[in-house]
C-alpha positions as semicolon CSV with decimal commas, in nm:
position;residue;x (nm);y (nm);z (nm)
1;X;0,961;0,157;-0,106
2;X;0,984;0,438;-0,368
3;X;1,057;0,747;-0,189
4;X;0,976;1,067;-0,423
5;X;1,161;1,408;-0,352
6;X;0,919;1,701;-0,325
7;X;1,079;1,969;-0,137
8;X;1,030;1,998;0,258
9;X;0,753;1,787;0,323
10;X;0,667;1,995;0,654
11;X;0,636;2,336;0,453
12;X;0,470;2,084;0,180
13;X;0,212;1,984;0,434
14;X;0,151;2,373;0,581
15;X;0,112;2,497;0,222
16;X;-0,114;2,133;0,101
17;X;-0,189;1,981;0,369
18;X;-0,530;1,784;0,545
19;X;-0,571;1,590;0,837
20;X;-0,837;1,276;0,802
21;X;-1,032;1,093;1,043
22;X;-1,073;0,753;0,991
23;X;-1,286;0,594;0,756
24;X;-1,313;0,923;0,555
25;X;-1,305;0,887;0,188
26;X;-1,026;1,046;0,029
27;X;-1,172;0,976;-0,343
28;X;-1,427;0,725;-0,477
29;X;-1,325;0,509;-0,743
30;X;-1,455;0,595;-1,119
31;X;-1,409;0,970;-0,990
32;X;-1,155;1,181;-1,257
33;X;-0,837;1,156;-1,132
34;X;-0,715;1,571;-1,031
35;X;-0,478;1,526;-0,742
36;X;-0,110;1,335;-0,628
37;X;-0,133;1,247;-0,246
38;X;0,155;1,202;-0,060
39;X;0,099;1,018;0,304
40;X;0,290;1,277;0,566
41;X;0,158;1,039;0,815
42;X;-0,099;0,786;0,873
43;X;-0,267;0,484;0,689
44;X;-0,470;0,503;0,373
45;X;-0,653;0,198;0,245
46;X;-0,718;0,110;-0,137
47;X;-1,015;-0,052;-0,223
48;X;-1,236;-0,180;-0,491
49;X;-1,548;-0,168;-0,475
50;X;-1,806;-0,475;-0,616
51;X;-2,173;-0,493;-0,622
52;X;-2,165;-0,729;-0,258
53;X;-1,871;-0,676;-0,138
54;X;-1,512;-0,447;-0,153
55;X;-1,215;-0,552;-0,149
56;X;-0,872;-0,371;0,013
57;X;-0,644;-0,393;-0,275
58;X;-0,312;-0,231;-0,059
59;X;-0,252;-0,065;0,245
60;X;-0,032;0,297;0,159
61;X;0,179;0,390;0,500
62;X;0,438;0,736;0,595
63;X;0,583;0,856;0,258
64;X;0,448;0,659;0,001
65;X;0,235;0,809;-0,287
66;X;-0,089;0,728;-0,486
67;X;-0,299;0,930;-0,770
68;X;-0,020;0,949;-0,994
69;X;-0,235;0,895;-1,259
70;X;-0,371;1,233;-1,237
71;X;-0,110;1,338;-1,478
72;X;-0,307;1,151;-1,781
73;X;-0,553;1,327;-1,948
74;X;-0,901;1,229;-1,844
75;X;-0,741;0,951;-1,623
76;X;-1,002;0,853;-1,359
77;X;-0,904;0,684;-1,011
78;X;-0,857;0,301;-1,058
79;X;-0,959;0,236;-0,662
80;X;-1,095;0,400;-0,371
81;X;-0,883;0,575;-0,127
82;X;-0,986;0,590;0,241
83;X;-0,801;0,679;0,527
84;X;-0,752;0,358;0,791
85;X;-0,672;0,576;1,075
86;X;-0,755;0,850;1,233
87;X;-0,445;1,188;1,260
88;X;-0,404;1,085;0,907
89;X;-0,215;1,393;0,711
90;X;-0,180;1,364;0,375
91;X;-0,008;1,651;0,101
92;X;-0,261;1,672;-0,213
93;X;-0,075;1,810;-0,512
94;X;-0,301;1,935;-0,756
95;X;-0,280;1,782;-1,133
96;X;-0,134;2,134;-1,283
97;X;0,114;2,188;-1,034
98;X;0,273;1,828;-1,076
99;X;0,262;1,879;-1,441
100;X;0,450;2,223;-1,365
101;X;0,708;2,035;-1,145
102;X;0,760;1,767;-1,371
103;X;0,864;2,008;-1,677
104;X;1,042;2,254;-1,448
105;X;1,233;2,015;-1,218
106;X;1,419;1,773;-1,342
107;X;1,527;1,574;-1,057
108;X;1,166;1,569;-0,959
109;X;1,085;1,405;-1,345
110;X;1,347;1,129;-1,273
111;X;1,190;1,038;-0,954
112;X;0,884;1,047;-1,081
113;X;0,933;0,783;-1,351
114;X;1,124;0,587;-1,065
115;X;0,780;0,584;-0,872
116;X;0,614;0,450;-1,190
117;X;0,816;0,202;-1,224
118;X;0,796;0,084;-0,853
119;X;0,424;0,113;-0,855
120;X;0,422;-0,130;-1,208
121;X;0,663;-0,361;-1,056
122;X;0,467;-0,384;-0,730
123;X;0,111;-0,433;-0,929
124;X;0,260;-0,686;-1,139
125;X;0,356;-0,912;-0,793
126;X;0,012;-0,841;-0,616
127;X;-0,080;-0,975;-0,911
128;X;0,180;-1,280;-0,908
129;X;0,069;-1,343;-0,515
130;X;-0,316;-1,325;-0,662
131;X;-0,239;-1,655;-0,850
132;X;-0,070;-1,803;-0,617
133;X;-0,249;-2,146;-0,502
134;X;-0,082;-2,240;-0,202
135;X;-0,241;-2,034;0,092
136;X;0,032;-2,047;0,347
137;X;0,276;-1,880;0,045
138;X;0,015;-1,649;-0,077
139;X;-0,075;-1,508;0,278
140;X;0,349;-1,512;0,403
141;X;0,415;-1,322;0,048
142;X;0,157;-1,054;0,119
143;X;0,296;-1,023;0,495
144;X;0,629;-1,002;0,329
145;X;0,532;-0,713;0,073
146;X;0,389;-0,472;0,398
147;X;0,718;-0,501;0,546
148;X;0,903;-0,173;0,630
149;X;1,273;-0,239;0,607
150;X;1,343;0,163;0,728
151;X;1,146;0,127;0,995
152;X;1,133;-0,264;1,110
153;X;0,808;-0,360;1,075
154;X;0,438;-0,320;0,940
155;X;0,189;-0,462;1,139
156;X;-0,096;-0,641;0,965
157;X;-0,431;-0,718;1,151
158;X;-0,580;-1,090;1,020
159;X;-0,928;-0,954;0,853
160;X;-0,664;-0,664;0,606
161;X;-0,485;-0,999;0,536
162;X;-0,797;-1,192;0,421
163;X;-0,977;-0,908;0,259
164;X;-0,611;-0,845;0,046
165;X;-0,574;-1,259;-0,024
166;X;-0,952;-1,294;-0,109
167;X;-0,884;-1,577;0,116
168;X;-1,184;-1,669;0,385
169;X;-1,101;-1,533;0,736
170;X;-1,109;-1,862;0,869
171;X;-0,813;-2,006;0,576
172;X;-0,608;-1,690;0,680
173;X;-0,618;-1,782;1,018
174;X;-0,513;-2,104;0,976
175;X;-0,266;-2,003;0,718
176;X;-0,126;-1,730;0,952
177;X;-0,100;-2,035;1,261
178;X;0,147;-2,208;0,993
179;X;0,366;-1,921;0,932
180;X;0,391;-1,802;1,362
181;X;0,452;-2,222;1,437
182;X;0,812;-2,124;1,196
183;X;0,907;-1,836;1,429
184;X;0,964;-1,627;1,180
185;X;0,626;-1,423;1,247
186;X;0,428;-1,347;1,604
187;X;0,071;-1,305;1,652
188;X;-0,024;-1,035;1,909
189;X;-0,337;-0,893;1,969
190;X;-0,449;-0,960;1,612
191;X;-0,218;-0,789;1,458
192;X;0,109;-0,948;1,234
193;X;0,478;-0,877;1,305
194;X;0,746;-1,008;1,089
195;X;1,043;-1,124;1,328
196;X;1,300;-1,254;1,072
197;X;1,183;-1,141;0,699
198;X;1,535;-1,306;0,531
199;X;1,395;-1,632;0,744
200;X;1,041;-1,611;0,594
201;X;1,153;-1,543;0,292
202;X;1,361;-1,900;0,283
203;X;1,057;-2,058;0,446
204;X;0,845;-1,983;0,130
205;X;1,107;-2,076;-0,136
206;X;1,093;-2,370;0,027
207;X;0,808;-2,462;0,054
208;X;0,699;-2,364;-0,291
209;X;0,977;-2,618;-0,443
210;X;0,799;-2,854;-0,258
């Protein structure tokens, strides 16, 4: 996870700061891109939006960032942000003053391109695990990309897996009975834990050279 250094974030969030309730929209897709969030704590969902259905894109946790783009001129927001949870804080730096900390700070600049790059390199595998026919792999890799190695573990419930997969809820199921039967992963009230991510990660090298 790309960790960007912004000064205190406590004095960040006294100075910035807004608590969400769950289920409140942050910004609406299409909408011109004016802010940089950074999660203080919580859960924030990205999601497309289609004319029958949406579709959670990622799931943003503690310390990671989104709305970079604000930077760009007339850059509008490429998803929808939402919080998942309610107590969610979030730090909302407007688009002047990150342009004013980029130019003025120049540890700040270098981080920042190191969060660009992240984000790229973490589109382009969503991407990779989009295309990826197997479902047992595809579901395992996207269980696999939530997991937090600072603080052991992201848990997943089975409906964010299908809606991120575009899998049925039904094939996700199934797909998620395959990967617990390895004892690599538990099932517990719904919700995904990764017991042994080196494990898993052998597990689907495997059986994609199958």
């Amino acid at each position: 996870m790309a960790v960007i250094r912004i000064g205190k974030l406590p004095e960040l969030y006294e100075k910035l700061g807004r608590e969400y309730k769950e289920g409140e929209i942050i910004y609406i897709e299409g909408e011109r891109a004016t802010r940089f969030y950074v999660i203080y704590k919580g859960k924030v969902n990205m999601i497309r939006f289609s004319p029958d259905k949406q579709r959670l894109i990622n799931i943003l946790y503690d310390g990671q960032t989104f709305g970079e783009n604000c930077i760009l001129d007339e850059a509008r927001y490429e998803e929808s942000a939402i919080a998942a949870i309610d107590g969610t804080k979030l730090i909302s730096i407007p688009k002047k003053g990150m342009i004013n900390l980029i130019e003025q700070n120049p540890s700040f600049a270098v981080d920042f391109i190191r969060l660009l790059t992240y984000k790229i390199s973490e589109a382009l595998h969503y991407l990779q695990i989009k295309w990826i026919p197997d479902s047992v792999i595809k579901i395992g890799e996207i269980i696999l990309a939530h997991f937090d190695k600072f603080t052991g573990t992201k848990k997943l419930g089975i409906e964010e897996i299908s809606s991120i997969s575009g899998l049925k809820l039904e094939a996700t199921k199934t797909s998620v009975e395959v990967l617990c039967s390895t004892g690599y992963v538990s099932l517990d009230d719904d919700k995904i834990t990764i017991l042994s991510p080196q494990n898993l990660r052998s597990y689907l090298l495997q059986l994609g050279r199958k």
